Coordinates of C-alpha atoms and ligand atoms in Angstrom, one line a residue:
M5 CA 0.0 0.1 0.0
N6 CA 1.2 3.3 -0.8
N7 CA 2.5 5.9 2.0
A8 CA -0.1 8.3 3.3
V9 CA 0.7 11.9 4.6
L10 CA -1.6 14.2 6.3
M11 CA -1.0 17.9 5.8
I12 CA -2.4 20.2 8.5
Y13 CA -2.9 23.7 7.2
T14 CA -2.8 26.2 10.1
G15 CA -2.4 29.5 7.9
G16 CA 0.5 31.7 7.4
T17 CA 2.2 33.6 4.2
I18 CA 2.3 30.3 2.5
G19 CA -1.5 30.2 1.7
M20 CA -2.1 34.1 1.7
V21 CA -3.6 36.2 -0.7
Q22 CA -3.7 40.2 -0.9
N23 CA -6.9 41.9 0.1
E24 CA -8.1 44.9 -1.9
Q25 CA -5.8 47.1 0.5
G26 CA -2.9 45.1 -0.6
V27 CA -2.6 43.5 2.8
L28 CA -1.7 39.8 3.1
Q29 CA -4.5 37.6 4.6
P30 CA -4.9 33.7 5.2
F31 CA -6.7 31.9 2.6
K32 CA -8.4 28.7 2.2
L33 CA -6.6 25.3 1.6
D34 CA -7.8 24.2 -1.9
R35 CA -5.6 27.4 -3.3
I36 CA -2.8 25.5 -1.9
S37 CA -3.3 22.4 -3.5
D38 CA -4.0 24.2 -6.8
A39 CA -0.9 26.2 -6.5
V40 CA 1.4 22.8 -6.7
P41 CA -0.4 20.8 -9.4
L42 CA 2.6 18.5 -9.5
L43 CA 1.8 17.1 -6.2
K44 CA -1.0 15.1 -8.0
N45 CA 1.6 12.7 -9.6
V46 CA 3.6 11.8 -6.3
S47 CA 3.5 8.2 -5.3
Y48 CA 2.2 8.7 -2.0
R49 CA -1.4 9.9 -1.0
I50 CA -1.6 13.3 0.5
D51 CA -4.7 14.3 2.5
S52 CA -5.3 17.5 3.7
C53 CA -7.1 19.1 6.7
Q54 CA -7.2 22.6 8.1
L55 CA -7.6 24.1 11.5
S56 CA -11.0 25.4 12.8
A57 CA -9.7 29.0 12.2
I58 CA -6.8 29.8 9.7
I59 CA -4.4 32.2 11.4
D60 CA -1.4 34.3 10.8
S61 CA 1.1 32.7 13.0
S62 CA 1.5 35.7 15.4
D63 CA -2.2 34.7 16.5
M64 CA -0.6 31.2 17.6
C65 CA -1.7 30.2 21.1
V66 CA -1.7 27.1 23.4
K67 CA -5.4 26.4 22.3
V68 CA -4.3 26.0 18.9
W69 CA -1.3 24.0 19.8
A70 CA -3.6 21.4 21.4
E71 CA -5.6 21.4 18.3
I72 CA -2.7 20.4 16.2
A73 CA -1.6 17.8 18.7
Q74 CA -5.4 16.4 18.8
I75 CA -5.5 16.2 15.1
I76 CA -2.1 14.0 15.1
E77 CA -3.4 12.0 18.0
K78 CA -6.6 11.1 16.2
E79 CA -4.9 10.3 12.7
Y80 CA -1.8 9.0 14.0
D81 CA -2.4 5.5 13.1
R82 CA -3.9 6.3 9.5
Y83 CA -0.7 8.4 8.3
D84 CA 2.9 7.4 8.0
G85 CA 3.9 11.3 8.5
F86 CA 2.3 14.6 9.0
V87 CA 3.1 18.2 7.4
V88 CA 2.3 21.2 9.3
L89 CA 1.9 24.2 7.2
H90 CA 2.4 27.3 9.4
G91 CA 3.4 30.9 9.4
T92 CA 7.1 31.4 9.8
D93 CA 6.9 34.1 12.7
T94 CA 6.3 31.4 15.7
M95 CA 6.9 28.3 13.7
A96 CA 9.9 27.7 16.0
Y97 CA 7.8 28.1 18.9
T98 CA 4.9 25.6 17.6
A99 CA 7.6 23.2 16.6
S100 CA 9.2 23.2 20.1
A101 CA 5.7 22.9 22.1
L102 CA 4.9 20.0 19.7
S103 CA 8.1 18.2 20.5
F104 CA 7.1 18.3 24.2
M105 CA 3.6 17.5 23.5
L106 CA 4.1 14.3 21.4
E107 CA 5.9 11.7 23.6
N108 CA 7.6 8.7 21.7
L109 CA 6.6 10.1 18.5
G110 CA 7.5 7.4 15.9
K111 CA 6.6 9.2 12.6
P112 CA 7.8 12.5 11.2
V113 CA 6.0 15.6 11.7
V114 CA 7.4 18.5 9.4
L115 CA 6.7 21.9 9.7
T116 CA 6.9 24.1 6.7
G117 CA 6.0 27.5 5.3
S118 CA 7.1 30.1 3.1
Q119 CA 8.4 33.6 3.1
L120 CA 6.5 34.5 0.0
P121 CA 2.7 33.1 -0.7
L122 CA 2.3 30.1 -3.0
G123 CA 0.6 32.2 -5.3
M124 CA 3.5 34.4 -6.1
L125 CA 6.1 33.6 -9.0
R126 CA 8.9 33.5 -7.0
S127 CA 7.7 31.9 -4.0
D128 CA 9.4 29.8 -2.0
G129 CA 6.5 27.9 -1.0
R130 CA 6.5 25.1 -3.5
G131 CA 10.1 23.8 -2.8
N132 CA 9.5 23.8 0.9
I133 CA 6.0 21.9 0.9
V134 CA 7.5 19.4 -1.7
G135 CA 10.5 18.7 0.4
A136 CA 8.4 18.6 3.6
L137 CA 6.1 16.0 2.0
E138 CA 8.9 13.8 0.6
I139 CA 10.6 13.8 4.2
A140 CA 7.3 13.1 5.8
S141 CA 6.5 10.1 3.5
A142 CA 9.8 8.4 3.3
Q143 CA 9.4 5.4 5.3
K144 CA 12.8 3.9 4.9
T145 CA 14.4 7.2 6.3
N146 CA 11.8 7.8 8.7
I147 CA 12.8 10.8 10.9
P148 CA 10.5 10.5 13.9
E149 CA 10.7 13.8 15.3
V150 CA 9.0 17.2 15.1
S151 CA 11.4 19.3 12.5
I152 CA 11.1 22.3 10.5
Y153 CA 11.9 21.9 6.9
F154 CA 12.8 25.4 4.9
E155 CA 15.1 26.1 2.1
D156 CA 16.6 22.7 1.7
K157 CA 17.3 22.2 5.5
L158 CA 15.7 19.8 8.2
Y159 CA 16.3 21.0 11.4
R160 CA 15.2 19.7 14.9
G161 CA 12.2 21.6 15.7
N162 CA 13.0 22.5 19.4
R163 CA 16.7 23.6 18.1
S164 CA 15.4 26.0 15.5
T165 CA 15.0 29.6 15.4
K166 CA 13.7 32.4 13.1
F167 CA 16.6 34.6 12.4
S168 CA 15.7 36.5 9.2
A169 CA 12.4 38.4 8.3
Q170 CA 14.0 38.8 4.7
N171 CA 15.9 36.0 3.4
F172 CA 14.4 32.5 2.2
D173 CA 16.7 30.5 4.4
A174 CA 14.6 32.1 7.4
F175 CA 15.5 29.5 10.1
A176 CA 18.5 28.2 11.6
S177 CA 20.0 25.8 14.4
F178 CA 22.8 27.4 16.0
N179 CA 23.4 24.4 18.6
Y180 CA 22.4 21.2 16.4
P181 CA 23.5 20.3 12.9
P182 CA 20.5 19.6 10.5
L183 CA 19.0 16.3 10.4
A184 CA 18.8 16.4 6.6
T185 CA 20.0 18.5 3.8
A186 CA 18.2 18.5 0.3
G187 CA 20.3 18.7 -2.8
I188 CA 19.7 16.4 -5.9
D189 CA 19.3 13.8 -3.2
I190 CA 18.1 14.4 0.4
S191 CA 20.9 13.5 2.7
Y192 CA 19.7 12.2 5.8
N193 CA 22.1 12.6 8.8
K194 CA 20.4 9.4 10.5
H195 CA 23.3 9.5 13.5
L196 CA 21.7 12.9 14.7
V197 CA 18.2 11.9 14.8
L198 CA 16.4 10.8 18.2
Y199 CA 14.2 7.8 18.1
P200 CA 11.6 7.0 20.3
E201 CA 12.4 5.1 23.7
S202 CA 9.2 3.1 23.3
T203 CA 6.0 2.8 20.9
D204 CA 3.9 4.2 23.7
F205 CA 3.0 7.2 21.6
K206 CA 1.3 9.5 24.1
V207 CA -0.1 13.2 23.5
Y208 CA -0.3 15.7 26.0
K209 CA -2.5 18.7 25.7
A210 CA -2.5 20.5 29.0
L211 CA 0.2 23.5 28.8
N212 CA 0.5 26.1 31.4
E213 CA 0.6 29.7 30.5
N214 CA 1.6 31.3 33.7
V215 CA 5.2 31.9 32.5
A216 CA 7.2 34.9 31.3
V217 CA 10.6 36.0 29.7
L218 CA 12.5 38.4 31.6
T219 CA 14.9 39.7 29.1
L220 CA 17.9 41.4 30.7
F221 CA 19.8 44.7 29.2
P222 CA 22.0 46.8 30.7
G223 CA 19.9 49.5 32.8
I224 CA 16.9 47.3 33.4
S225 CA 14.9 48.8 36.2
Q226 CA 14.1 47.5 39.4
K227 CA 10.5 48.7 38.8
L228 CA 10.2 46.5 35.5
V229 CA 11.9 43.3 37.2
N230 CA 9.4 43.6 40.0
A231 CA 6.5 44.1 37.8
I232 CA 7.3 40.9 36.0
L233 CA 8.1 38.9 39.1
D234 CA 4.8 40.0 40.9
T235 CA 2.5 39.0 38.0
P236 CA -0.4 37.4 39.4
D237 CA -0.4 33.5 39.4
L238 CA 3.2 33.6 37.8
E239 CA 4.9 30.0 38.1
G240 CA 7.8 30.0 35.7
V241 CA 10.3 32.9 34.5
V242 CA 12.8 32.1 31.6
I243 CA 15.5 34.7 32.3
S244 CA 17.2 35.8 29.1
S245 CA 20.7 36.5 30.3
Y246 CA 24.1 37.6 29.0
G247 CA 26.8 35.0 27.5
S248 CA 27.2 31.9 29.5
G249 CA 24.1 32.8 31.7
N250 CA 25.4 36.1 33.5
A251 CA 23.1 38.7 35.2
P252 CA 23.6 41.7 37.1
T253 CA 25.3 41.1 40.6
E254 CA 23.3 44.1 42.4
G255 CA 21.6 43.4 45.7
W256 CA 18.1 44.2 44.7
F257 CA 18.1 42.3 41.5
I258 CA 19.4 38.9 43.2
D259 CA 16.7 39.6 46.3
A260 CA 14.0 40.0 43.7
L261 CA 14.9 36.7 42.2
S262 CA 15.5 35.0 45.6
K263 CA 12.0 36.4 46.9
A264 CA 10.4 34.7 43.6
S265 CA 12.1 31.6 43.8
E266 CA 11.1 31.2 47.5
K267 CA 7.6 31.8 46.5
G268 CA 7.9 28.9 44.2
I269 CA 8.5 30.4 40.8
V270 CA 10.5 28.4 38.7
L271 CA 13.7 30.4 37.2
Y272 CA 15.4 29.2 34.1
D273 CA 18.8 30.8 33.0
V274 CA 18.8 30.8 29.0
T275 CA 21.6 32.8 27.3
Q276 CA 20.6 35.6 24.7
C277 CA 23.6 34.3 22.8
K278 CA 22.5 32.7 19.5
S279 CA 25.1 29.6 20.1
G280 CA 26.8 28.3 23.3
T281 CA 25.9 27.1 26.5
V282 CA 24.7 28.5 30.2
R283 CA 27.6 27.6 32.7
I284 CA 26.0 28.9 36.2
G285 CA 28.9 29.6 38.5
Q286 CA 31.4 30.2 35.8
Y287 CA 31.5 33.8 36.5
A288 CA 30.7 35.5 39.7
T289 CA 27.8 37.2 37.8
S290 CA 25.8 34.0 37.7
Y291 CA 27.1 32.2 41.0
D292 CA 24.2 33.9 42.9
L293 CA 21.6 32.6 40.5
G294 CA 22.8 29.0 41.2
R295 CA 22.8 29.8 44.8
I296 CA 19.4 30.9 45.0
G297 CA 17.9 27.8 42.8
V298 CA 17.8 29.3 39.3
V299 CA 18.0 26.4 36.7
G300 CA 20.7 26.6 33.9
G301 CA 19.4 25.9 30.5
Y302 CA 22.5 24.9 28.8
D303 CA 22.2 25.7 25.0
I304 CA 18.5 25.8 24.8
T305 CA 16.8 28.4 22.6
I306 CA 14.2 30.6 24.0
E307 CA 11.5 29.1 22.0
A308 CA 12.0 25.7 23.3
A309 CA 12.3 27.2 27.1
I310 CA 9.3 28.7 27.2
T311 CA 7.6 26.0 25.8
K312 CA 9.3 23.3 28.0
M313 CA 8.4 25.3 30.8
M314 CA 4.6 25.5 29.9
F315 CA 4.7 21.8 29.3
L316 CA 6.4 20.9 32.5
L317 CA 4.5 23.2 34.7
G318 CA 1.4 21.9 32.9
N319 CA 2.2 18.2 33.5
C320 CA 4.5 17.8 36.4
S321 CA 3.1 17.1 40.1
D322 CA 5.7 19.4 41.9
R323 CA 8.2 22.3 41.6
E324 CA 11.3 20.0 42.4
Q325 CA 10.1 17.7 39.5
V326 CA 9.9 20.6 37.1
K327 CA 13.6 21.8 38.0
Q328 CA 14.9 18.3 37.6
L329 CA 13.3 17.8 34.0
L330 CA 14.4 21.3 33.0
K331 CA 18.0 20.2 33.5
Q332 CA 17.3 17.2 31.1
S333 CA 17.1 16.5 27.7
L334 CA 13.5 15.4 27.0
R335 CA 13.4 15.5 23.1
G336 CA 17.0 16.8 22.1
E337 CA 16.4 20.3 23.1
I338 CA 19.6 20.6 25.1
T339 CA 23.2 19.2 24.9
V340 CA 23.9 18.4 28.6
Ligands
LIG4 N1 3.1 36.8 9.6 C1 3.2 35.6 8.8 C2 3.0 34.2 9.8 O1 3.7 34.0 10.7 C3 4.9 35.1 8.2 C4 5.0 34.2 7.6 O2 4.2 33.2 7.5 O3 6.0 34.0 6.9 O4 2.0 33.8 9.6

């Protein structure tokens, strides 16, 4: 029997058309299939579905992640792989979130989109869709991960980041090499692929939104730090820190974090640098963070850090377990 792929359309530039005012807006899925007629000749079956609301990915939220996860859960046994058509703006967040939500994934879930709508002559969408479908349908080279295929590269989803608002190669994975690269053939780096520990595929749909990112910058005020840490119901904060995890040593700053930690708020130290890793205690400027219980994020991206926090706070029974699991690689998102 032929392989089958389910294409899940969520929105994004790839399917957009210009309205009368020249503004790009999401359009319906049938336009997408019409735009790539050669897909009718492939050796695998392509079925498609779309979300209850088609969105620009700037409107992505936890509810929509749960909807995508639910579709994959419902259709898991009927398909060999899944392609999620998604806007590029928050694609790395969705890929990261799905990687945590889909435990023991045994089939490819490939996210893709484009910088120019499919209907435009120079669109990058055709190549991205065709490559993503080929990877999702390839049984022999099964990559059972949530990944992003963009401009000839397949990246682990939770290692990816959107780094260009202009170029066709809009994504990068600074701390982990591509899982595959497409040229005349698609060349897979199978030794880099993470395979599931068991066949017990499980979908988690509960994510906890009581999280924040505290981005440090020289001159950050006490008022701003307190406003974030005093947010009602706050349960987790990603501290977007300098270099190898460094932060101001001023008393008021460490006190504010220390009080937050004592209240049970989980603090996760993630570097603003695009590559490299956090080493708490390497400098005096991160020593105190370790002392007050801040957890180091190693080389995790901000996108993976915030979604990992949402996932763990939504599914763990206590804060100590959250802290322990933040330090571990759950889906290949960090190099420990
Ligand atoms: N704003 C669009 C989105 O993320 C951008 C894109 O798809 O490239 O939905």
